[in-house]
Coordinates of C-alpha atoms and ligand atoms in Angstrom, one line a residue:
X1 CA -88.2 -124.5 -34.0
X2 CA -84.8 -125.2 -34.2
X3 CA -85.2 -128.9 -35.7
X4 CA -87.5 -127.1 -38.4
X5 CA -85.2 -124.7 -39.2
X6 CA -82.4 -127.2 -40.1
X7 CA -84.7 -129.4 -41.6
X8 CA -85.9 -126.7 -44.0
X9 CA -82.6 -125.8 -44.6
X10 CA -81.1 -129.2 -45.6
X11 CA -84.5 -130.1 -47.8
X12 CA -83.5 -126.9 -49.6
X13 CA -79.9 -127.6 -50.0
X14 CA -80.7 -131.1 -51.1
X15 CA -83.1 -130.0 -54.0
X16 CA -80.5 -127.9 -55.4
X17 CA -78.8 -131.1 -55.9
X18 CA -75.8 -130.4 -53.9
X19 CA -74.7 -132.0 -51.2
X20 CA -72.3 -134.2 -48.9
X21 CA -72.8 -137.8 -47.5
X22 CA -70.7 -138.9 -44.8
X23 CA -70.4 -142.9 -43.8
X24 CA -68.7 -145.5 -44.7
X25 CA -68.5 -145.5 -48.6
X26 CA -68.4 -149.2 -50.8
X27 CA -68.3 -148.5 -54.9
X28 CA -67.1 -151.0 -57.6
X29 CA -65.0 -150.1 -60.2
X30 CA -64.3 -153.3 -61.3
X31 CA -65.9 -156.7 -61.3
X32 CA -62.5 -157.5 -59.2
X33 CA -62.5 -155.1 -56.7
X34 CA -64.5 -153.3 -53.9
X35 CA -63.3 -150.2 -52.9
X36 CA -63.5 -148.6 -49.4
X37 CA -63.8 -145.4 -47.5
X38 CA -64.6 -146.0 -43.9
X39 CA -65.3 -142.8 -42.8
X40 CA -65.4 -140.8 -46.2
X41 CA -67.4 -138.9 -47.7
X42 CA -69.4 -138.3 -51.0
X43 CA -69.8 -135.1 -52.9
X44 CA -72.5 -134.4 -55.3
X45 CA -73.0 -131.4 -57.4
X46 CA -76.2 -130.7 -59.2
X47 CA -77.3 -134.7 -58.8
X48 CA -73.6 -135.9 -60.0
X49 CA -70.9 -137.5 -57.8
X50 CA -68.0 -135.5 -57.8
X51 CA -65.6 -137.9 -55.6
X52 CA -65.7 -139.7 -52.7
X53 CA -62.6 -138.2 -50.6
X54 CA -61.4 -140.0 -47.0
X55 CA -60.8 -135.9 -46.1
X56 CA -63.5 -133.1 -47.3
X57 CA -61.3 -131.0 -49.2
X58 CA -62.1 -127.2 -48.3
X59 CA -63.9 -126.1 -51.6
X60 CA -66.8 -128.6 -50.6
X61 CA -66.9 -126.8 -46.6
X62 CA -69.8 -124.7 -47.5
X63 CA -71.8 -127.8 -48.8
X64 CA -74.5 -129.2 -46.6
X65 CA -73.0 -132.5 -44.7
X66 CA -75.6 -135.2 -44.1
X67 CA -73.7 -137.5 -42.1
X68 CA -74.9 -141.3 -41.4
X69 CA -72.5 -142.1 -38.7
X70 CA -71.6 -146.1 -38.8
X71 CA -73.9 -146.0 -41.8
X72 CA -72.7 -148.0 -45.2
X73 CA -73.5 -146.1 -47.9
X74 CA -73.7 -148.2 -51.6
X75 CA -74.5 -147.1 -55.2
X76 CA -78.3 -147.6 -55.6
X77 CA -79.1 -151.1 -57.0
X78 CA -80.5 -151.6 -60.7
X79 CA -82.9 -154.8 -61.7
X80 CA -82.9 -155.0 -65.2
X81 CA -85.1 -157.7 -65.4
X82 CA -88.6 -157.6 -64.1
X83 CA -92.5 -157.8 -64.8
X84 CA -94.6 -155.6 -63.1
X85 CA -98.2 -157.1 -63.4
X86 CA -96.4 -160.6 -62.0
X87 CA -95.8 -160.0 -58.6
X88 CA -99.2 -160.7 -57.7
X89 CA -98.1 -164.0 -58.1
X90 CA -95.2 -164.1 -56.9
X91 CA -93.8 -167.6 -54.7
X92 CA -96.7 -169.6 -56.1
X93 CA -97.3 -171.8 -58.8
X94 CA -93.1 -172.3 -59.7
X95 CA -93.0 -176.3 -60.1
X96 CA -92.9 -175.8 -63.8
X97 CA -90.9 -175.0 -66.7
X98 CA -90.7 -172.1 -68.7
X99 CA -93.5 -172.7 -71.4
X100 CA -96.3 -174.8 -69.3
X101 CA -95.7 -171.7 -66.6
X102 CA -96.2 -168.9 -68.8
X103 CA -99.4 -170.8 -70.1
X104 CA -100.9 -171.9 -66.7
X105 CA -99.5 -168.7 -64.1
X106 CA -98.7 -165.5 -66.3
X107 CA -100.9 -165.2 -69.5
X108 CA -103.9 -165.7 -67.1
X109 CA -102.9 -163.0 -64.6
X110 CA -101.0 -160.9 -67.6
X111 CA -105.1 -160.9 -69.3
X112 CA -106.2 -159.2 -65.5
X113 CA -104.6 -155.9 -66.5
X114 CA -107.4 -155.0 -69.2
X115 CA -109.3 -154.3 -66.0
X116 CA -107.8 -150.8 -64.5
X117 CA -109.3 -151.2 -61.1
X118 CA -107.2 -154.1 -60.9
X119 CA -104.2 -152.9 -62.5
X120 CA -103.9 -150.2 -59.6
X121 CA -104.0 -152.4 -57.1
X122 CA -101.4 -154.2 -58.3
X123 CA -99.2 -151.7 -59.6
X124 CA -99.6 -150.0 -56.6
X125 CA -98.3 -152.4 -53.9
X126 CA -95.5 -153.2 -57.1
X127 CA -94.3 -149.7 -57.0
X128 CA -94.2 -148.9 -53.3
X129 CA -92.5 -152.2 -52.5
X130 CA -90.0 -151.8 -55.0
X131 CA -89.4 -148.2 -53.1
X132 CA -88.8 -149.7 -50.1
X133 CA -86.5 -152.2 -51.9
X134 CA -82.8 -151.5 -52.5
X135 CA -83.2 -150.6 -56.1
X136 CA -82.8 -147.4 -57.6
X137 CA -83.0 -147.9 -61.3
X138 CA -85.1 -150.7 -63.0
X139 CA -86.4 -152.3 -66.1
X140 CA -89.4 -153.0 -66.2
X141 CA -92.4 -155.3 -68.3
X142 CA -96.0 -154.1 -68.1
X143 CA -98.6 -156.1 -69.9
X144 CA -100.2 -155.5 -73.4
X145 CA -102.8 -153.5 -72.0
X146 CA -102.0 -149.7 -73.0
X147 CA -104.0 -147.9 -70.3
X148 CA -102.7 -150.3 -67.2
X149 CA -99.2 -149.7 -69.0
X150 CA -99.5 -145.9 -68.6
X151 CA -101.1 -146.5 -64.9
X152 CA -97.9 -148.6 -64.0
X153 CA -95.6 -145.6 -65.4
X154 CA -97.7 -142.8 -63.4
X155 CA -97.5 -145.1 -60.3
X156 CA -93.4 -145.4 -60.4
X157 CA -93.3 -141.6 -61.3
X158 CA -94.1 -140.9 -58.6
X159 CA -91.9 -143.2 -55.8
X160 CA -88.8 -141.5 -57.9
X161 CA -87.0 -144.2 -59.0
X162 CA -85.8 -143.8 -62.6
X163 CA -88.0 -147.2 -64.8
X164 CA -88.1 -148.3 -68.2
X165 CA -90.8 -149.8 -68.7
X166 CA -92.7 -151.3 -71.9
X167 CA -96.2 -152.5 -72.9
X168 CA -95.6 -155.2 -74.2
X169 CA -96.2 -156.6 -77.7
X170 CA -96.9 -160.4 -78.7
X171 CA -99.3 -161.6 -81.6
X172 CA -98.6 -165.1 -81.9
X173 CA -98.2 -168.8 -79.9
X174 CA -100.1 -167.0 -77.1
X175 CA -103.6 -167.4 -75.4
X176 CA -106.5 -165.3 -77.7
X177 CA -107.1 -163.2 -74.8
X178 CA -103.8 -161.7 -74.6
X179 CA -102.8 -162.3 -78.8
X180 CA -102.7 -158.6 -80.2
X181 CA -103.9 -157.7 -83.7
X182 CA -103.1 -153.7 -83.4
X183 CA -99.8 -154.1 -81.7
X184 CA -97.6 -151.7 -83.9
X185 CA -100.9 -149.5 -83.7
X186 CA -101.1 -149.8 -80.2
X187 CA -97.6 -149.1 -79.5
X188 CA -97.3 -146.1 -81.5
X189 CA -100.6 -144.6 -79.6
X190 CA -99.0 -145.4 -76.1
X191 CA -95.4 -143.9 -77.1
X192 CA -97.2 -140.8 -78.4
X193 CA -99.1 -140.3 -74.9
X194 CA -96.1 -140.9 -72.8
X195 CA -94.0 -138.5 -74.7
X196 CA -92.7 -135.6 -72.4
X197 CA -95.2 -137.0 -69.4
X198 CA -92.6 -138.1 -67.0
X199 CA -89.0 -136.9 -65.6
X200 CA -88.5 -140.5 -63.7
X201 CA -90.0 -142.7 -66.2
X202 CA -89.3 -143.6 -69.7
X203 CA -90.5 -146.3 -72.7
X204 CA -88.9 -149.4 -73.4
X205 CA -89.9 -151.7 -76.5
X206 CA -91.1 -154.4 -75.0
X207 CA -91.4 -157.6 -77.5
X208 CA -92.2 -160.5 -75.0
X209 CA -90.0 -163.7 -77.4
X210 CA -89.3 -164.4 -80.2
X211 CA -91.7 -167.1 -80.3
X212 CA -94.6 -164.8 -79.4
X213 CA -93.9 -162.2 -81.8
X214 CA -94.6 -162.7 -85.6
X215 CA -91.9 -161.2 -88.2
X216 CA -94.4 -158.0 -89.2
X217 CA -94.6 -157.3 -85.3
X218 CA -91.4 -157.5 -85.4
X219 CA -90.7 -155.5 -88.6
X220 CA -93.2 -153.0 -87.4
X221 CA -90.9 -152.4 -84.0
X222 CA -88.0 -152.1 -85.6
X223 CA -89.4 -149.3 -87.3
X224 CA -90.8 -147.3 -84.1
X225 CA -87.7 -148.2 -82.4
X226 CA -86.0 -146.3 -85.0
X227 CA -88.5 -143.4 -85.4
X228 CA -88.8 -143.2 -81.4
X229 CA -85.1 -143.7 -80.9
X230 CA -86.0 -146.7 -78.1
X231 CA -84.1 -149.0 -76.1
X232 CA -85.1 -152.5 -76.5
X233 CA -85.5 -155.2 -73.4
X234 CA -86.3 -159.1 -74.1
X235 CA -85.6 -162.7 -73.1
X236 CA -83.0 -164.7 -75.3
X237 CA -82.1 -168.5 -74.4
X238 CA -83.7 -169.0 -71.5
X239 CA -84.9 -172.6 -71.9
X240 CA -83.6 -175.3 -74.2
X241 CA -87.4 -175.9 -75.7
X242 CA -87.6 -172.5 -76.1
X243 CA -84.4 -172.2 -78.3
X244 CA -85.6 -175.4 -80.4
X245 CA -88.6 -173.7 -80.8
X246 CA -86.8 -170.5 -82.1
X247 CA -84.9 -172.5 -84.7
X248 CA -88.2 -174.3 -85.9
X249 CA -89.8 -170.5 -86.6
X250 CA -87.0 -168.7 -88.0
X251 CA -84.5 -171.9 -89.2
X252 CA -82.6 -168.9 -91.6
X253 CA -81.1 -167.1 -88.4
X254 CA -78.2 -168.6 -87.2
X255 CA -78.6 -168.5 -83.6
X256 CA -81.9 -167.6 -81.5
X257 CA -79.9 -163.9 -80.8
X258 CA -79.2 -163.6 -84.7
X259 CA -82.8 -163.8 -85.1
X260 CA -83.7 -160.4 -83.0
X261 CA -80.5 -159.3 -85.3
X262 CA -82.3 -159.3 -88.1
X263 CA -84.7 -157.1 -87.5
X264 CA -82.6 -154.8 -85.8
X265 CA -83.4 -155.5 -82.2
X266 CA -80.8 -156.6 -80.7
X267 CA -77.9 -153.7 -79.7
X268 CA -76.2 -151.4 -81.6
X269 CA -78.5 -148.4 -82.0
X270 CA -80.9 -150.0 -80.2
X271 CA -79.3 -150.3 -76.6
X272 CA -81.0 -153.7 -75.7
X273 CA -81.3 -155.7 -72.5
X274 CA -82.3 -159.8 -73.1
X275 CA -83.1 -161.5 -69.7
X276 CA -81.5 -165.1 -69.4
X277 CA -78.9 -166.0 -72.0
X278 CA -78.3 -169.4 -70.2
X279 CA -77.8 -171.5 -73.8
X280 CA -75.3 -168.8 -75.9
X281 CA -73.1 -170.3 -78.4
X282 CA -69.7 -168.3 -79.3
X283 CA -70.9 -166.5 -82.0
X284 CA -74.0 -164.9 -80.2
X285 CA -71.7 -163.8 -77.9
X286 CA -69.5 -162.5 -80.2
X287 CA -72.7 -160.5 -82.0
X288 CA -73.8 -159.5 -78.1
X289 CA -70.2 -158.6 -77.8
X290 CA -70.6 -156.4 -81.7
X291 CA -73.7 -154.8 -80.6
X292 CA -73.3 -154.2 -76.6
X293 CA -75.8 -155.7 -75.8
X294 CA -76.3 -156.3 -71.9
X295 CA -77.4 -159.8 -70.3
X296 CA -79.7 -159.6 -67.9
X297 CA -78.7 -162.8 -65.5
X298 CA -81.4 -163.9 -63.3
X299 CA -80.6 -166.8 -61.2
X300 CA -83.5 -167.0 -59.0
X301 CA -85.8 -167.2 -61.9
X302 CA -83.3 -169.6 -64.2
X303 CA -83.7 -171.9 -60.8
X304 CA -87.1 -171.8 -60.0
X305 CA -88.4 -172.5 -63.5
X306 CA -85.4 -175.3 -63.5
X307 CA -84.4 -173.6 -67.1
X308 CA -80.3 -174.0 -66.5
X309 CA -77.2 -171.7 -65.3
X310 CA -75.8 -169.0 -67.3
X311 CA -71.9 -168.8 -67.6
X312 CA -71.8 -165.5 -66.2
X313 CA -68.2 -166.3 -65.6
X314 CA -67.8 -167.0 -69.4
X315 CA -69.6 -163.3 -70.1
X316 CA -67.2 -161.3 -67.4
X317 CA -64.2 -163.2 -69.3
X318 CA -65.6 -162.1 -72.4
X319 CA -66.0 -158.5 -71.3
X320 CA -69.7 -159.0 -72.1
X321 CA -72.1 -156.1 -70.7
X322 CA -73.4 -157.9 -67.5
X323 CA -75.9 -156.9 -64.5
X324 CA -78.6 -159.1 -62.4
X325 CA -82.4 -158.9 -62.8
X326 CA -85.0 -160.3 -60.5
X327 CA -87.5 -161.4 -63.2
X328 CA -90.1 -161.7 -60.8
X329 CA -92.6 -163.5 -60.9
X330 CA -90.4 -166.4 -61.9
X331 CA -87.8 -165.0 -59.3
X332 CA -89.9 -164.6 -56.0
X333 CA -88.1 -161.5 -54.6
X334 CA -87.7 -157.8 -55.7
X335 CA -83.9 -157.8 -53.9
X336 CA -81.2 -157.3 -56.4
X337 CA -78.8 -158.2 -52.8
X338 CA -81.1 -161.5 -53.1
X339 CA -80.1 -161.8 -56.9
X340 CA -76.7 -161.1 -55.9
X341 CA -76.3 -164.0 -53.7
X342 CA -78.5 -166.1 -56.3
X343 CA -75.3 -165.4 -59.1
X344 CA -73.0 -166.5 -57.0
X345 CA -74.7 -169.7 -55.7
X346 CA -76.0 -171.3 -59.5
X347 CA -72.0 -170.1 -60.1
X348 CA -70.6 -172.5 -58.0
X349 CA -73.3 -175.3 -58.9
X350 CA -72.6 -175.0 -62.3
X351 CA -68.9 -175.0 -61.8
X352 CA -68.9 -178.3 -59.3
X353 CA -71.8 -180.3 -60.9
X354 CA -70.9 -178.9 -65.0
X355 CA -68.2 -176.7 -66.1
X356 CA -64.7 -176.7 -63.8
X357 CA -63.4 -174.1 -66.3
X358 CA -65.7 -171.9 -65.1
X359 CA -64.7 -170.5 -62.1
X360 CA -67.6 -169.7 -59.7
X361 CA -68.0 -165.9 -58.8
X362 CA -67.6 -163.6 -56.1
X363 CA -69.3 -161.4 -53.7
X364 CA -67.1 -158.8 -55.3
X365 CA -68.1 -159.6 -59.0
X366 CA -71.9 -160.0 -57.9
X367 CA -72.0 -156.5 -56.2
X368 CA -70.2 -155.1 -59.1
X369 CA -73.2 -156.7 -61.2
X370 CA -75.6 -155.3 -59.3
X371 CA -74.8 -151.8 -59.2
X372 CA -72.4 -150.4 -62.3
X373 CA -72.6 -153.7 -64.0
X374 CA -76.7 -153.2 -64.6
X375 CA -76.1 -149.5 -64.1
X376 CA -74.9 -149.1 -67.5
X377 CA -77.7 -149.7 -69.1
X378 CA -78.8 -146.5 -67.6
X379 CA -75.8 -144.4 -68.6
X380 CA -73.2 -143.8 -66.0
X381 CA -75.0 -144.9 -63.2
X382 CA -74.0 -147.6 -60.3
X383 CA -71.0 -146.4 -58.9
X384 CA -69.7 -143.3 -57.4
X385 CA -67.1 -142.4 -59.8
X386 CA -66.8 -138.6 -61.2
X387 CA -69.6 -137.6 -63.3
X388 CA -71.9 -140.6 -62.2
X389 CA -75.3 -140.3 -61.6
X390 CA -75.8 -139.6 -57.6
X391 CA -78.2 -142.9 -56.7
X392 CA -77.7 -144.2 -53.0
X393 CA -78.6 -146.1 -50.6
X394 CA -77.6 -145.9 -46.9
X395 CA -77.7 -149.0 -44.8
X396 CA -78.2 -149.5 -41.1
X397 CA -77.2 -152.9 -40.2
X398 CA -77.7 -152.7 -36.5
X399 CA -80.0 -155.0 -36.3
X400 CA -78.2 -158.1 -38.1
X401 CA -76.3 -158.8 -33.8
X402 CA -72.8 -160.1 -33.9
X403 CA -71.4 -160.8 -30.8
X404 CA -67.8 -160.8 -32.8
X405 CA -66.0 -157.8 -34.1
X406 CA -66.6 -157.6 -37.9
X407 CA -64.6 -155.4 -40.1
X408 CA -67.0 -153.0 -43.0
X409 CA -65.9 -155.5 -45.7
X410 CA -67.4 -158.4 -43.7
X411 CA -70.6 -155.9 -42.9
X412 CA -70.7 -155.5 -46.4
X413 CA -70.9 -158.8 -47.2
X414 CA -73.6 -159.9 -44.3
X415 CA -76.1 -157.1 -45.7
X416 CA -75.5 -159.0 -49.4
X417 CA -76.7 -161.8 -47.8
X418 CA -78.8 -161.5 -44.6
X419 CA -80.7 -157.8 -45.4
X420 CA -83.8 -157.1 -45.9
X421 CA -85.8 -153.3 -46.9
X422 CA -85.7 -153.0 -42.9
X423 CA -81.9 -152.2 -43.4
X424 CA -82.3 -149.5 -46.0
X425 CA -82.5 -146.8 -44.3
X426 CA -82.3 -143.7 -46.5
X427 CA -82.2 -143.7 -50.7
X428 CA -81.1 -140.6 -53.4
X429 CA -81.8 -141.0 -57.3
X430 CA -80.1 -138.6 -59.4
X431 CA -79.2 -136.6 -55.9
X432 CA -82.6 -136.6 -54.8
X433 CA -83.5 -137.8 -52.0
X434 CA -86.5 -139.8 -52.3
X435 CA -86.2 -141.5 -48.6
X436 CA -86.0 -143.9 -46.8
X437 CA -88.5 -147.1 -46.4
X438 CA -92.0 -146.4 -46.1
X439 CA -92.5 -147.5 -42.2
X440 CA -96.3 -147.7 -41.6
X441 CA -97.3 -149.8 -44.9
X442 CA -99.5 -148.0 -47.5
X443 CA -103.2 -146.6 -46.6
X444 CA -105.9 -149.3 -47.8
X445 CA -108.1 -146.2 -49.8
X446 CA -107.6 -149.0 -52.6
X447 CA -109.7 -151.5 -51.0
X448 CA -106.1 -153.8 -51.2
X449 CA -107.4 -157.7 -50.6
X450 CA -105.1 -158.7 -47.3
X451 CA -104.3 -155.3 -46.0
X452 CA -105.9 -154.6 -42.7
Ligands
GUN1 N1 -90.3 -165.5 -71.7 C1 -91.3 -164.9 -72.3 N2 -92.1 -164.3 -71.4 C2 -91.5 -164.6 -70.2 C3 -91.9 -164.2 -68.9 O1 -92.9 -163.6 -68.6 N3 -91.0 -164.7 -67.9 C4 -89.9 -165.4 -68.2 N4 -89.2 -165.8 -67.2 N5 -89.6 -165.7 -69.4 C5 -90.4 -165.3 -70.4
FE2 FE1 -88.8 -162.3 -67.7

């Protein structure tokens, strides 16, 4: 009775939004720096951080305390990079580059999602695994499909993670069965029944390339993105046939990024995400730099589909909007902690085998990208500075054995690199608490292939 009592009583105080979290506190500021508070605690009022202090100062005493003990507590993580209807394929089929793999893997499984039956079985094991992952926040691609689009939103509306996510629009240089002919059409009908449906989810324009987009598509977007006041998310330079290719169909822009320019999708009042960016020239990143738009840098994709390193380094120098994706199914994994370690590995490859100028980064800079770095493409979101959005995630890292002592940085810096969703032990979006990994798996009522 007594359990139940304080039970009720904390889920209550934690739906008003107002709360305290005790453990030992990381947060990024910087790209530079890490801060600490062994020990501390975190305040949030009405789903906003209001500090993280080392002593509770009295006004918060009355606050419900949740305290994690040895716990690390972290801003929540944000992908901003990633396609939903891909991770069924996810660790197969990656000894290819960009163009033959799109052809071969992900039209093919992309044209699976006219069927819904099959769209819920995949978005389904999507969105619960990406509960169970570190991320709070994410960006996400659906397919063309309206109806599987909407499915994939009602899904991740559900695990409480805030998503963008877009059907997405292409009408040219793509396989019949996934070329569009209504895409402005259909995009307007799917924005329209999405409107007001959702507190966790929200629409994204979605146009796949350049190279699979025609100029009216992207004419016709540029208009609902104004009339619907959308965020934009694509891929930019991601492969050095790809960029060729760009300049063959639109040899007037001056750069593959000026092309999106030109129609008004890329930054300025349309805040806009492009996955990749691993061949920029200066003045594309002086227009990215113009127009704030945010690179999405996805090493474990850029590797696997051999397309190249992005000069992150050269980006952070340039004070460049910066934060990590996954881009699965390209990348293999849903872990923006893998993605972190991913940045800085390609970052010292491509400073020993191509650019010494480029110095490679840090565990710092990488956690930095991974929480406020992406989380600004959500607002003030990835760190736990005043007046930030309250996401979390509390770690338990008891099971990664040392038999030395290890200071929090250090355990910091093991979980970036050796945890898995077994170590999250507790999430908050927006000062909810949505909890903490799903333990047991999900029920098979879907009939899931491979589930017992
Ligand atoms: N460029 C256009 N579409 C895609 C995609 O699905 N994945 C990746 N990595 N790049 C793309
Ligand atoms: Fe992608």
């Amino acid at each position: 009775m007594v359990f139940l009592f304080r039970r009720e009583r904390c889920d209550f105080m934690l739906n008003t939004g107002s709360f305290v979290l005790k453990g030992n506190i990381f947060y990024s500021k910087a790209p530079d720096e890490i801060i600490c508070v062994p020990e501390g605690f975190i305040v949030c009022v009405h789903g906003k951080v209001r500090g993280v202090y080392e002593v509770l100062p009295k006004q918060y005493a009355n606050i419900n305390i949740i305290d994690y003990g040895d716990k690390i507590i972290i801003p929540g993580l944000t992908d901003i990079h990633t396609h939903a209807p891909q991770y069924s394929f996810r660790g197969l089929g990656m000894d290819l580059e960009l163009i033959e793999w799109l052809n071969r893997n992900a039209f093919p499984e992309e044209a699976k999602y006219s069927d819904l039956d099959y769209a819920g079985k995949a978005y389904t094991i999507f969105a619960n695994d990406l509960k169970k992952s570190a991320t709070t926040r994410a960006c996400i691609f659906g397919t063309i499909h309206v109806e599987a689009t909407k499915l994939l939103m009602d899904l991740l509306e559900e695990t409480g993670l805030k998503c963008m996510v877009g059907k997405v629009n292409m009408d040219r240089n793509c396989p019949e069965y996934l070329c569009e002919s209504g895409s402005v059409a259909d995009t307007r009908k799917w924005l329209q029944e999405v409107a007001h449906e959702y507190e966790n989810v929200t629409p994204i324009l979605t146009p796949r390339f350049f190279p699979a987009c025609s100029e009216t598509l992207l004419e016709g977007l540029s208009r609902i993105q104004k009339e619907f006041n959308l965020p934009v998310q694509s891929h930019l330079s991601e492969n050095l046939a790809e960029v060729e290719w760009v300049k063959e169909l639109f040899p007037e822009a001056l750069s593959y990024g000026d092309a999106y320019n030109r129609f008004e999708l890329f930054g300025k009042e349309a805040p806009t995400v492009m996955a990749h960016c691993v061949y920029i020239t200066e003045g594309e990143i002086e227009l990215m730099k113009r127009n704030g738009v945010f690179v999405a840098h996805c090493p474990e994709s850029n590797t696997n589909l051999s397309s190249g390193i992005a000069p992150v380094r050269a980006y952070l120098n340039h004070k460049l909007n910066v934060g990590l994706g996954t881009d699965m199914a390209a990348g293999s994994s849903n872990s923006i902690f893998k993605a972190m370690t991913g940045a800085i590995q390609v970052s010292k490859l491509r400073w020993r085998l191509a650019d010494q100028s480029l110095k490679p980064l840090t565990v710092e800079e990488a956690f930095y990208l991974g929480t406020k770095g992406g989380g600004a493409f959500f607002g003030k979101t990835g760190s736990f500075e005043e007046g930030y959005e309250f996401d979390a995630v509390v770690l338990d890292d008891s099971n990664i054995l040392h038999p030395q002592p290890l200071t929090l940085k250090e355990r910091l810096e093991r979980i970036i690199y050796l945890s898995d969703d077994r170590n999250i032990h507790d999430k908050y979006v927006a000062g909810r608490r949505i909890g903490k990994a799903i333990e047991t798996g999900f029920d098979n009522t879907l009939g899931l292939t491979g589930v017992d």
